[in-house]
Coordinates of C-alpha atoms and ligand atoms in Angstrom, one line a residue:
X25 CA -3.2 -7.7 -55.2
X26 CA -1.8 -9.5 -58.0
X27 CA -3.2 -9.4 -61.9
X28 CA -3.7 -13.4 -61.0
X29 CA -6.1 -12.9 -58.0
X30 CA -7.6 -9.6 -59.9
X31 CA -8.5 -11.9 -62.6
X32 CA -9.8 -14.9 -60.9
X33 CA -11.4 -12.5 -57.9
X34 CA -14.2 -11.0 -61.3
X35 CA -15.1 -14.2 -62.0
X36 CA -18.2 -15.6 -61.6
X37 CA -19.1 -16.5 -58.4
X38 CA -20.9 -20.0 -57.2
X39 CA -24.9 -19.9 -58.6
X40 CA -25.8 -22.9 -56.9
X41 CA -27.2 -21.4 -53.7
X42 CA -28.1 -18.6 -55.0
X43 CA -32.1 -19.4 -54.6
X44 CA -31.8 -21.2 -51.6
X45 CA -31.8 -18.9 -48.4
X46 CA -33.0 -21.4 -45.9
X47 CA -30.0 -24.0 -45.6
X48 CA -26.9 -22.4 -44.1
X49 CA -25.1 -25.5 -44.9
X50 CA -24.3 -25.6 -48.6
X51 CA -21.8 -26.8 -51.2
X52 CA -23.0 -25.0 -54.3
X53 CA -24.0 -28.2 -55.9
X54 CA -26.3 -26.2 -58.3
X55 CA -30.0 -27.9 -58.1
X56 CA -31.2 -24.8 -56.3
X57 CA -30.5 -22.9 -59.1
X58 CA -32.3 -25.0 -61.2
X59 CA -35.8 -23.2 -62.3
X60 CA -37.7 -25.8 -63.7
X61 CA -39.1 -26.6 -60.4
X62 CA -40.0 -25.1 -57.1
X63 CA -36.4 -24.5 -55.3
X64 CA -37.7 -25.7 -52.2
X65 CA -38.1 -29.5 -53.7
X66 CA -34.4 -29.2 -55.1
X67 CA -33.6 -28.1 -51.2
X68 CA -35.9 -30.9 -49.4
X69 CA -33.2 -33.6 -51.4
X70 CA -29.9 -31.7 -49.9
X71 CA -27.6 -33.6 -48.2
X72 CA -27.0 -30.9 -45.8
X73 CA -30.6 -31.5 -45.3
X74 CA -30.9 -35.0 -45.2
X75 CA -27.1 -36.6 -43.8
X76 CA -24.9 -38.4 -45.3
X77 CA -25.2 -42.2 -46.4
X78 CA -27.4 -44.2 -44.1
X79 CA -30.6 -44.6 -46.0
X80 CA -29.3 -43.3 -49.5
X81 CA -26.8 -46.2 -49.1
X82 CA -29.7 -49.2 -48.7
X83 CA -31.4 -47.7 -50.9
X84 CA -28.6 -48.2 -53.9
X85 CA -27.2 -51.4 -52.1
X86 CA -30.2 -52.6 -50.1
X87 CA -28.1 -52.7 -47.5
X88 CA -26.1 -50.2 -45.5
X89 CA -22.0 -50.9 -45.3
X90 CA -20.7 -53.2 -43.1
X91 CA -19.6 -52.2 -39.5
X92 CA -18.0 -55.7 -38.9
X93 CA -15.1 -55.1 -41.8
X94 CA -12.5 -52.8 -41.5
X95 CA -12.3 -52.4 -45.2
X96 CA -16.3 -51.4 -46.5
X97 CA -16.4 -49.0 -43.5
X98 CA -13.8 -46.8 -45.0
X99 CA -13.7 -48.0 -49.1
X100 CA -17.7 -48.2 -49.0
X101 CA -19.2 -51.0 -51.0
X102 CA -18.0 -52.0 -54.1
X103 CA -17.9 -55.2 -56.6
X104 CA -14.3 -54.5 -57.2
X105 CA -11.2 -52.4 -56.2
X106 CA -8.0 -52.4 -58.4
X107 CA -5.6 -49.5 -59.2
X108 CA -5.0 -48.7 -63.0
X109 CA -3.8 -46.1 -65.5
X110 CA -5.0 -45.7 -69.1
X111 CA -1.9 -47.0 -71.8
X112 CA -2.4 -43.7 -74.0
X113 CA -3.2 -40.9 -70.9
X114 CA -4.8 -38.0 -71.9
X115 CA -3.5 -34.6 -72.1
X116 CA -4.3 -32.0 -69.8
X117 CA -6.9 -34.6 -67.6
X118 CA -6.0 -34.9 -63.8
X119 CA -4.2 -38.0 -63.9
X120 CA -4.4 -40.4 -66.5
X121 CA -7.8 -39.6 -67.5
X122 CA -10.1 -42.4 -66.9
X123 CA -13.0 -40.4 -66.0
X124 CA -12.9 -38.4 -69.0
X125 CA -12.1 -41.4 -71.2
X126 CA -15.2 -43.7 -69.6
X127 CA -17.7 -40.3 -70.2
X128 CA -16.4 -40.4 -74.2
X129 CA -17.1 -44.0 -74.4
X130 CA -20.0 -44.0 -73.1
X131 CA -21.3 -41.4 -75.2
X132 CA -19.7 -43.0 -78.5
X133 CA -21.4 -46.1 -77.5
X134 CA -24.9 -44.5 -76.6
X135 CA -24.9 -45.2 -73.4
X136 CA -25.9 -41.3 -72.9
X137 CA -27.1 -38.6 -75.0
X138 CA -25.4 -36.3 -73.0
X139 CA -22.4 -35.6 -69.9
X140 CA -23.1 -33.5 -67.1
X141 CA -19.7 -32.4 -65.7
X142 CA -17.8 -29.1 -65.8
X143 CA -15.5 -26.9 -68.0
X144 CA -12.6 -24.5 -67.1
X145 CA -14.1 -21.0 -66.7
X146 CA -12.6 -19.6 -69.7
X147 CA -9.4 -17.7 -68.8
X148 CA -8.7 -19.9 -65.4
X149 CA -7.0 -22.9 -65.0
X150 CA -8.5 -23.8 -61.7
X151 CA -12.7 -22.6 -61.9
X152 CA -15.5 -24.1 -63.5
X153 CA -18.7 -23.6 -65.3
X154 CA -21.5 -26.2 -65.3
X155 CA -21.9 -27.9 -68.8
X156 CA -23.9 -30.5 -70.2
X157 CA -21.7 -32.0 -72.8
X158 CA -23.3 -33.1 -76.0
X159 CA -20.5 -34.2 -78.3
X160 CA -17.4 -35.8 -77.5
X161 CA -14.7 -32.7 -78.0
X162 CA -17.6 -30.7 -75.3
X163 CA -16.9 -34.1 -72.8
X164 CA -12.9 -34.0 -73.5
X165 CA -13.1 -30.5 -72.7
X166 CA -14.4 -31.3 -69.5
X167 CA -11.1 -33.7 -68.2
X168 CA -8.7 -31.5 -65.3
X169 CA -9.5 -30.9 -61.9
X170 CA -11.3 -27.6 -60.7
X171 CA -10.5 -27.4 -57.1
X172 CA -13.2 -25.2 -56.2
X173 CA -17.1 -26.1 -55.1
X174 CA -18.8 -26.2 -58.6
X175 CA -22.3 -26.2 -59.4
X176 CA -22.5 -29.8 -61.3
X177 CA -25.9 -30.3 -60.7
X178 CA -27.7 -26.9 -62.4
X179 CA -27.0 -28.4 -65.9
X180 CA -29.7 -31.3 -65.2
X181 CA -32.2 -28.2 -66.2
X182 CA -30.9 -28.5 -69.8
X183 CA -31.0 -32.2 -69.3
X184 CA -34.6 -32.1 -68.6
X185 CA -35.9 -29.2 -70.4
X186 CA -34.2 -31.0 -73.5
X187 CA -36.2 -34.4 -72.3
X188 CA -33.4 -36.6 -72.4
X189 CA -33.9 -39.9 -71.6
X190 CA -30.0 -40.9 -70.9
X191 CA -27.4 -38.9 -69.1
X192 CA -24.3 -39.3 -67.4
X193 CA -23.1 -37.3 -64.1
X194 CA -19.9 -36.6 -63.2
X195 CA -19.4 -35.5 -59.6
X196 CA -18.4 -35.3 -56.0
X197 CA -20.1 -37.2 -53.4
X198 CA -22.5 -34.0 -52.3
X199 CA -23.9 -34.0 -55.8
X200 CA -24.5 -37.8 -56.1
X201 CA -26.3 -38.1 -52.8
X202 CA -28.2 -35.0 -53.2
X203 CA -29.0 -36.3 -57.2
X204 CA -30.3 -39.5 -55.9
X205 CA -32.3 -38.1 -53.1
X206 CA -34.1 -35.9 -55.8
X207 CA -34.5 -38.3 -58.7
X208 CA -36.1 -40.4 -56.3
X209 CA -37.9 -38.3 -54.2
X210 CA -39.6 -36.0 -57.0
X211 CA -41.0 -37.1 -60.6
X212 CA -39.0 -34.4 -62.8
X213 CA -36.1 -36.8 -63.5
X214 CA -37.8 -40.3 -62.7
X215 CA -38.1 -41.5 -66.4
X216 CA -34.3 -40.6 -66.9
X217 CA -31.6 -43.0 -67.2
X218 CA -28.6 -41.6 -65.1
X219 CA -25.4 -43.3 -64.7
X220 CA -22.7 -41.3 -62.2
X221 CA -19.2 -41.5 -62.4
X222 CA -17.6 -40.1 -58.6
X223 CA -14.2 -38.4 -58.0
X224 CA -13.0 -38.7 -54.4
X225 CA -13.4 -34.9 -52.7
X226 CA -11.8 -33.7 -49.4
X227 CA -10.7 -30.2 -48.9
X228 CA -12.3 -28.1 -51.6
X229 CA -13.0 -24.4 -51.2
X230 CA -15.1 -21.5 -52.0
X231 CA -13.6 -19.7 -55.3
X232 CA -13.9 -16.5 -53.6
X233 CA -11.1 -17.9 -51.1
X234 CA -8.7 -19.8 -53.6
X235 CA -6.8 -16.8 -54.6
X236 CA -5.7 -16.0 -51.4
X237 CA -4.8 -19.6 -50.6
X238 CA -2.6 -20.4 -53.7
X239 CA -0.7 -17.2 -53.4
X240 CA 0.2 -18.7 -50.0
X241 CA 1.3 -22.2 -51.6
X242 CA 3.0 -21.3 -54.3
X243 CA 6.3 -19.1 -55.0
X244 CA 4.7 -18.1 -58.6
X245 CA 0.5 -18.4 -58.3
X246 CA 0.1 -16.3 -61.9
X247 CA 1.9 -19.3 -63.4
X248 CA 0.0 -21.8 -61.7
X249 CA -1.9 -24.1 -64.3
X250 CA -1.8 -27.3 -62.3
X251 CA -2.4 -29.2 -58.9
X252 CA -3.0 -32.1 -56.4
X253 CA -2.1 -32.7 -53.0
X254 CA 0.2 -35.9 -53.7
X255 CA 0.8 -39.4 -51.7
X256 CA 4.3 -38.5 -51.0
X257 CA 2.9 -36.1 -48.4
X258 CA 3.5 -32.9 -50.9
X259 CA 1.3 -30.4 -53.1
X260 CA 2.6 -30.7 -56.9
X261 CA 1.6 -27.7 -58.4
X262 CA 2.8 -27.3 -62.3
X263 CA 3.6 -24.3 -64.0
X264 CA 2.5 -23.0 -67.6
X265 CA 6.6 -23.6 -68.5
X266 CA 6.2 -27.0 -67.6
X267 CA 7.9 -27.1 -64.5
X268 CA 6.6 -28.9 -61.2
X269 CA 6.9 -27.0 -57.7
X270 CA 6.8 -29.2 -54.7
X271 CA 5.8 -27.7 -51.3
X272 CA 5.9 -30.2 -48.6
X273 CA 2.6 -29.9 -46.0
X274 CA 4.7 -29.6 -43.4
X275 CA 6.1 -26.5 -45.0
X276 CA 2.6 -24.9 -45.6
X277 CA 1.8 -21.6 -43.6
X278 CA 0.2 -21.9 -40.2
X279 CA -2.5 -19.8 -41.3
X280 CA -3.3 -22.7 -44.1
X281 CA -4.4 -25.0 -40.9
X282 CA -7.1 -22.8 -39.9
X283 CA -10.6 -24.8 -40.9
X284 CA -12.1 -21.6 -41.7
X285 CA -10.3 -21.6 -45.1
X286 CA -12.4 -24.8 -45.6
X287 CA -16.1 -24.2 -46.3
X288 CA -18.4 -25.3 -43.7
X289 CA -20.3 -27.8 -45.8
X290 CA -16.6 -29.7 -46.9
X291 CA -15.4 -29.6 -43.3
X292 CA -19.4 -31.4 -42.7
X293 CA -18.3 -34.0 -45.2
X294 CA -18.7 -37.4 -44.7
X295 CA -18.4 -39.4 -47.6
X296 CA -14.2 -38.8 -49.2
X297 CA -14.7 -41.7 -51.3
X298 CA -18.2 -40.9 -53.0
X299 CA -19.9 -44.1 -52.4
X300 CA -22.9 -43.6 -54.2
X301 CA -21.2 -43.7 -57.2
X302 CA -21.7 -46.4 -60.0
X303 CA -18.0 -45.9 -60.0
X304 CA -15.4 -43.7 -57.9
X305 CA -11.9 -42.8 -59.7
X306 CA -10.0 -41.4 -57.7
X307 CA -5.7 -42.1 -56.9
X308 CA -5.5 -41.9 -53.1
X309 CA -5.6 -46.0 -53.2
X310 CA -2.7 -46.2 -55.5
X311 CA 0.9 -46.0 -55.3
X312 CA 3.2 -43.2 -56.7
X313 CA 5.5 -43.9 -58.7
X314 CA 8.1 -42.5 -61.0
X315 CA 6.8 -41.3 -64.5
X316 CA 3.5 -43.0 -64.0
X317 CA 0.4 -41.9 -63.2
X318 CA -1.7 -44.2 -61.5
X319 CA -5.0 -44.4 -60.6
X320 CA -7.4 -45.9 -58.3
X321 CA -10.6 -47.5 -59.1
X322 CA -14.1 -48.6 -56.9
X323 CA -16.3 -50.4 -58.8
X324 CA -19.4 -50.3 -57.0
X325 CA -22.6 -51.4 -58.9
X326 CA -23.5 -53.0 -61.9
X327 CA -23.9 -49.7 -64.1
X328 CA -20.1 -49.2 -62.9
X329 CA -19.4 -52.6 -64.4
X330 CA -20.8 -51.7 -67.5
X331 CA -19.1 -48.2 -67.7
X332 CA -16.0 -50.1 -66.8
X333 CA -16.0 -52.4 -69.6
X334 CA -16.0 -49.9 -72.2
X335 CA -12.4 -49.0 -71.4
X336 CA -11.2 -52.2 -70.5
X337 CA -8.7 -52.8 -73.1
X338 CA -7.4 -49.0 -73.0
X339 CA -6.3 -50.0 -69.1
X340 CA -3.4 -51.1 -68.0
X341 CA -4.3 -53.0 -64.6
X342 CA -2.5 -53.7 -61.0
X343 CA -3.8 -54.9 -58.3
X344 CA -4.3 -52.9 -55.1
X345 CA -1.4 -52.4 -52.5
X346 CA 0.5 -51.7 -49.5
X347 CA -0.1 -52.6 -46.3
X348 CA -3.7 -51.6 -44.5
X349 CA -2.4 -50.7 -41.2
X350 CA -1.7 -47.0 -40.1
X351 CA -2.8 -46.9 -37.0
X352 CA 0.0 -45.2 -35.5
X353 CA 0.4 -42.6 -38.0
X354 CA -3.8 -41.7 -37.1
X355 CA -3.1 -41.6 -33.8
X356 CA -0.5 -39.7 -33.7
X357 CA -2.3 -36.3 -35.2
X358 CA -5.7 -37.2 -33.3
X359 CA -5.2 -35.1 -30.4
X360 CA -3.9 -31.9 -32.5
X361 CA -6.5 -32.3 -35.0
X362 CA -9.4 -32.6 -31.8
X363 CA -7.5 -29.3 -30.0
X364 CA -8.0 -27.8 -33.5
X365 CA -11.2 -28.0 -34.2
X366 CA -12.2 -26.9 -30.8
X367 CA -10.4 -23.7 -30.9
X368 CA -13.1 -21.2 -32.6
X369 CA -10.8 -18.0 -31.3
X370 CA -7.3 -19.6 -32.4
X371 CA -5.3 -16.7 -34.2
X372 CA -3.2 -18.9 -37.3
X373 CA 0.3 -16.9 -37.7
X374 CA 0.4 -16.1 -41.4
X375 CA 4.5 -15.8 -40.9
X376 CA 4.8 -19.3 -39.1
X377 CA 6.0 -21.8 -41.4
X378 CA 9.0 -25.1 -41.3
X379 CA 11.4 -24.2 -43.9
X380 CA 11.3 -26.1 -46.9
X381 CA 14.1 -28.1 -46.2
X382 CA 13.0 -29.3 -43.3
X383 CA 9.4 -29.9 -44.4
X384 CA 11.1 -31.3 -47.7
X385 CA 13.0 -34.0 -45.0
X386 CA 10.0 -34.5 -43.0
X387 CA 8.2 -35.7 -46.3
X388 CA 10.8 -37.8 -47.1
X389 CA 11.1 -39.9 -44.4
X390 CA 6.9 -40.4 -44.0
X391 CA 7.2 -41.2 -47.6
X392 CA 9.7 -44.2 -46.5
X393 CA 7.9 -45.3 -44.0
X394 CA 4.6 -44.1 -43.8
X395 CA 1.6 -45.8 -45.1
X396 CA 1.7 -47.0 -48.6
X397 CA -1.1 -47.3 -51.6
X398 CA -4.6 -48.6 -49.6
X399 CA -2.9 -48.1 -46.0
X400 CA -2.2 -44.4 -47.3
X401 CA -6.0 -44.0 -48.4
X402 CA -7.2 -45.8 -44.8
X403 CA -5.0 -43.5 -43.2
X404 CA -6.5 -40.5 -45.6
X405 CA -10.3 -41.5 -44.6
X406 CA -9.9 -41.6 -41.0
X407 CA -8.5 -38.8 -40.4
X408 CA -10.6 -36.5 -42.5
X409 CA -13.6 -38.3 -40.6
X410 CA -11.9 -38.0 -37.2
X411 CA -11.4 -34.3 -38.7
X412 CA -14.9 -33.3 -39.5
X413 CA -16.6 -35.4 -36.7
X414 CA -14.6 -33.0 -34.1
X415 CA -15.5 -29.9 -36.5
X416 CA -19.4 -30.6 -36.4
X417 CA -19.5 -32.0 -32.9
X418 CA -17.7 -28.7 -31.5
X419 CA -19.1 -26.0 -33.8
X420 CA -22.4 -27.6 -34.9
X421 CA -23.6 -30.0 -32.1
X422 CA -27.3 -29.5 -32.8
X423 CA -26.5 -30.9 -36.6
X424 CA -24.4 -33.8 -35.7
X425 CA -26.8 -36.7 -34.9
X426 CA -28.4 -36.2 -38.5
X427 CA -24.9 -35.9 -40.7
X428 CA -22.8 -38.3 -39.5
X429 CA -23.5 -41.5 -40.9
X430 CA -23.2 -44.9 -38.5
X431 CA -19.9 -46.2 -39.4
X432 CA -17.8 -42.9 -38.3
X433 CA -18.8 -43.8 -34.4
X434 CA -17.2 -47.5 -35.1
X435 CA -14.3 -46.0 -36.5
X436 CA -13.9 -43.6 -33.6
X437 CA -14.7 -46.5 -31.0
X438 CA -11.9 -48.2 -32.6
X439 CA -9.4 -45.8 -32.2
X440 CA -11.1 -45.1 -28.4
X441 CA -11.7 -41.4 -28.9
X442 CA -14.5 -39.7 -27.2
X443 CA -18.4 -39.4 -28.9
Ligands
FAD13 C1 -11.3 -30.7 -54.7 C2 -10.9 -32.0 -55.1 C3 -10.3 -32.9 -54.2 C4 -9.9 -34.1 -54.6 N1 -9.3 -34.9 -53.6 C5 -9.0 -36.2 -53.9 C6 -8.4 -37.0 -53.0 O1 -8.1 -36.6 -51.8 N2 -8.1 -38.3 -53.3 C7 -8.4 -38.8 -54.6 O2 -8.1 -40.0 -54.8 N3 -8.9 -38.0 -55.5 C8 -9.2 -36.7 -55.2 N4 -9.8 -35.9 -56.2 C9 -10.0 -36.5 -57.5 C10 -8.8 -36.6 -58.4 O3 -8.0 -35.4 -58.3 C11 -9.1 -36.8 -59.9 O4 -10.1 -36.0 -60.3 C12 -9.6 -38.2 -60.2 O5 -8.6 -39.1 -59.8 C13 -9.8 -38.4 -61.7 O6 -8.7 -38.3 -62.4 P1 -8.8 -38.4 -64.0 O7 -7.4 -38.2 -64.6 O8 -9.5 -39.7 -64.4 O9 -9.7 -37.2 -64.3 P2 -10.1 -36.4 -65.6 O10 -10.3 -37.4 -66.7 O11 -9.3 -35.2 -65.7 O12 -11.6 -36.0 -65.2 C14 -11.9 -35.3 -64.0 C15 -13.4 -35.1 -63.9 O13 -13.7 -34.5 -62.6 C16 -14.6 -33.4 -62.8 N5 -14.3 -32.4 -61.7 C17 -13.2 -31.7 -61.6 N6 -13.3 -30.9 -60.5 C18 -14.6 -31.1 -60.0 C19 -15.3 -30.6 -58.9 N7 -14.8 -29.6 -58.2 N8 -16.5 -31.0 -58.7 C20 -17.1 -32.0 -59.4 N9 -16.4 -32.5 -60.5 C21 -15.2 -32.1 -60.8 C22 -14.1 -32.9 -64.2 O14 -15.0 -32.0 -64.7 C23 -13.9 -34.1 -65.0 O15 -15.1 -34.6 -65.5 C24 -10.1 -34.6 -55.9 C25 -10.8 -33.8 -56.8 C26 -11.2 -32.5 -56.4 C27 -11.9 -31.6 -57.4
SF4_14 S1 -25.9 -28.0 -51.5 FE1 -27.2 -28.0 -53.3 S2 -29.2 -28.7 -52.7 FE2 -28.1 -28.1 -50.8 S3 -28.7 -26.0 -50.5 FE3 -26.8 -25.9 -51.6 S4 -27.4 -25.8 -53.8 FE4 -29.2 -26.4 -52.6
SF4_15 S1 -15.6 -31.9 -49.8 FE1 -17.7 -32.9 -49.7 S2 -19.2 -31.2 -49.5 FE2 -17.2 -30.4 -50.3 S3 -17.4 -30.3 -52.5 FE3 -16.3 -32.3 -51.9 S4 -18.0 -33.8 -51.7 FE4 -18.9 -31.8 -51.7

C-alpha cells in the first residue's frame, strides 16, 4: 500500500449512518447523525425510506413531471435551461464555479446567514467534512468536487441549535429529497428559510473504497489533486504539477465495471439531475470545448430564479445544444448493462484492460459522432436509469416498486425493454 491510500485509508470515515442501524440502504447524507432529535424521525424522512420523486416532486411543483415529453422526464421540471460559464472562473472550484459563486452572493446579499456544504478534509484533495459556512472565505472554501458520499446534511444541527432563520444547502439529490421530506414532515426546521442549490450525482463511492479505485485509474494516484469523468468519453484527472492525465473509459480495468465498487444506495439512485433543487448546476448538458469551461444550468423554481439573478451579470450565457437523439448509442449498451447487473457471481479480471491507444481511438471517434451537449446528458440519464432499474429489480426486487419513480417505466417502455 502506498503513503497515498495509507493517508486517505486513516481518515475519517462517513458519520452519517452511524446512528441509524435499521436502513440497510444508505448514502451517508448525515441527518442520522444529527442529535438534536430522535434519529428515528431523521430516518422516517430517508429517501431510501420513502423513494424517489413521486410525491416529493408535487409537493415542490404541485404537479409530478410530465410523462408525455421527452424532455421533463429526463431534465425534470424547470423554468429554464441554458449552459453558461462565469467571465472570471474561480480557482480551484469544479468547473467554473457557479455554485460556489451563487452561495457567496447570496450570503453577501443576506439571502442566508449561513451555507451548508462541505470542505476538503484537511490533507486530501478528494474527502470532505460537513461545514456550515458562516463567512464568505468559509463558503469559497467550500468550491471543488469531493467525489465521495459526504454527510451534507449533519451540519443543519449547528443550523438549528444556532436558530437560524435563513440557510442555504448545497447538495446532491439524496440530501435534498431527504431535507425536504424532514423539513416538512417534522417541526425542528419548519420556521427556517432554506434555499438548495443541486449538483448532478451519478457514480459516487464510499471513501473507504476510493483509494483502491484511483490507484486503478491513474498512472500517479499520490499526485492526484483533480477529477471528472468528461463529455469526450474520458476521466481528466490533474496532477499537483499541473498536468492533466486522460484515461479513456474504454481503457479502465475490467474490475472498474463491477457495481460492487458502487455503493448500494448510488446504484439505487434515481434522480442524476437533482430535481428538487431550486437550482441544479451541473455540465453534463453542455458542450466541451477547448480552453473553456462550461457549464450547465436547471432553473427550476422561483427561489432558483432569485439565486440566479445574483450572478447574472458575472455569466457569460449560451444557449443549450446538440442534437437530443441518442437512441442508438442507448441501445447499443442495454443488453450488456442488463447481463451486468444480473450477474451477482461475475469474477471482474483486474488485469483485463483495452490499451490506451485503442481506448484513446475509441473515444475519439464517439466524441465525433456520438451525442453532443443535451443529447450527451439524455444519453447520460437513460442509461444510468436503465442501469440502476436492472441493479434494484435483480438484486433488490422486494424494494423496487417503492424507489423507482413513474417516469423510469416510460422511459424503459420507450426503448421496449422488459419491467
Ligand atoms: C460524485 C459526483 C458526481 C458528479 N457527476 C456529475 C455528472 O455526471 N454530471 C454533471 O453535470 N455534474 C456532476 N457532478 C457535479 C459537477 O462535477 C460540479 O460539481 C458542478 O458542475 C458544479 O461545478 P462548479 O464549478 O459550479 O462547482 P464549485 O463552485 O466548485 O462547487 C461545488 C459544490 O459542490 C459541493 N460538493 C462537492 N462534492 C459533493 C458531494 N460529494 N456531495 C455534496 N456536495 C458536494 C461542494 O462542496 C461545493 O459546494 C458530480 C459531482 C459529484 C460530487
Ligand atoms: S441516507 Fe441519510 S437519512 Fe437515510 S439512513 Fe442514511 S444517514 Fe439516515
Ligand atoms: S449517486 Fe445518488 S445516492 Fe449516491 S450520493 Fe449521489 S445523489 Fe446520493
Amino acid at each position: 500500500m502506498d503513503s497515498f491510500i495509507k493517508n486517505n485509508m486513516t481518515s475519517v470515515e462517513p458519520i452519517g449512518e452511524a446512528r441509524n442501524q435499521k436502513n440497510n440502504l444508505c448514502s451517508s447524507c448525515g441527518l442520522c447523525s444529527v442529535l438534536a432529535w430522535p434519529v428515528e424521525q431523521s430516518v422516517m424522512s430517508c429517501v431510501f425510506k420513502n423513494g424517489w420523486l413521486g410525491e416529493r416532486e408535487k409537493k415542490l411543483f404541485g404537479r409530478e413531471r410530465s410523462l408525455d415529453d421527452p424532455v421533463e422526464m429526463r431534465f425534470g421540471i424547470t423554468l429554464e435551461r441554458f449552459t453558461a460559464q462565469l467571465k472570471k472562473p474561480i480557482s480551484g472550484s469544479q468547473w467554473s464555479g457557479i455554485i460556489t459563486r451563487l452561495a457567496m452572493r447570496a450570503f453577501e446579499e443576506k439571502l442566508v446567514e449561513g451555507v451548508i456544504s462541505l470542505q476538503h478534509t484537511p490533507g486530501h484533495h478528494f474527502f470532505s467534512q460537513p461545514v456550515l459556512a458562516r463567512s464568505l472565505d468559509e463558503i469559497h472554501a467550500t468550491r471543488g468536487n469531493k467525489p465521495v458520499l459526504s454527510p451534507v446534511l449533519s451540519s443543519l444541527e449547528s443550523a438549528y441549535r444556532q436558530r437560524m432563520k435563513k440557510v442555504l444547502v448545497v447538495g446532491a439529490a439524496c440530501h435534498l429529497h431527504t431535507l425536504r421530506d424532514f423539513q416538512e414532515r417534522h417541526e425542528y426546521l419548519r420556521e427556517m428559510e432554506i434555499l438548495t442549490i443541486g449538483i448532478p450525482c451519478v457514480d459516487n463511492v464510499a471513501r473507504s473504497k476510493w483509494p483502491w479505485i484511483l490507484e486503478r485509474m491513474s498512472k500517479s494516484p499520490d499526485t492526484a489533486c483533480h477529477m471528472e469523468f468528461m463529455q469526450d468519453f474520458r476521466i481528466h484527472i490533474r496532477h499537483l504539477d499541473g498536468s492533466v492525465e486522460k484515461v479513456p473509459f474504454f481503457s479502465l480495468p475490467e474490475e472498474l465495471s463491477d457495481p460492487s465498487i458502487f455503493p448500494t444506495a448510488c446504484m439505487s439512485c434515481f434522480d442524476y439531475l437533482n430535481s428538487l433543487a431550486d437550482i441544479t448546476v451541473g455540465y453534463i448538458g453542455a458542450e466541451l470545448l477547448p480552453k473553456q469551461k462550461r457549464q450547465w444550468i436547471l432553473v427550476r423554481t422561483a427561489t432558483g430564479q432569485k439565486l440566479l439573478k445574483l450572478i447574472d451579470a458575472e455569466l457569460e450565457r449560451y444557449p443549450e445544444s446538440g442534437k437530443w437523439e441518442c437512441r442508438s448509442f442507448v441501445e447499443n449498451t442495454t443488453k450488456r448493462i442488463i447481463e451486468s447487473m444480473k450477474e451477482t457471481d461475475k469474477e471482474y479480471s483486474p488485469k483485463s484492460r483495452i490499451p490506451l491507444w485503442l481506448g484513446n481511438l475509441l473515444a475519439g471517434v464517439l466524441g465525433m459522432i456520438g451525442p453532443k451537449g443535451i443529447g450527451f446528458a439524455h444519453y447520460s440519464v437513460d442509461f444510468h436509469l436503465i442501469r440502476h432499474y436492472y441493479y434494484v429489480k435483480f438484486r433488490f426486487p422486494e424494494q423496487l416498486e417503492k424507489l423507482v419513480p413513474r417516469h423510469v417505466r416510460s422511459i424503459l417502455a420507450e426503448y421496449k425493454l422488459p419491467l
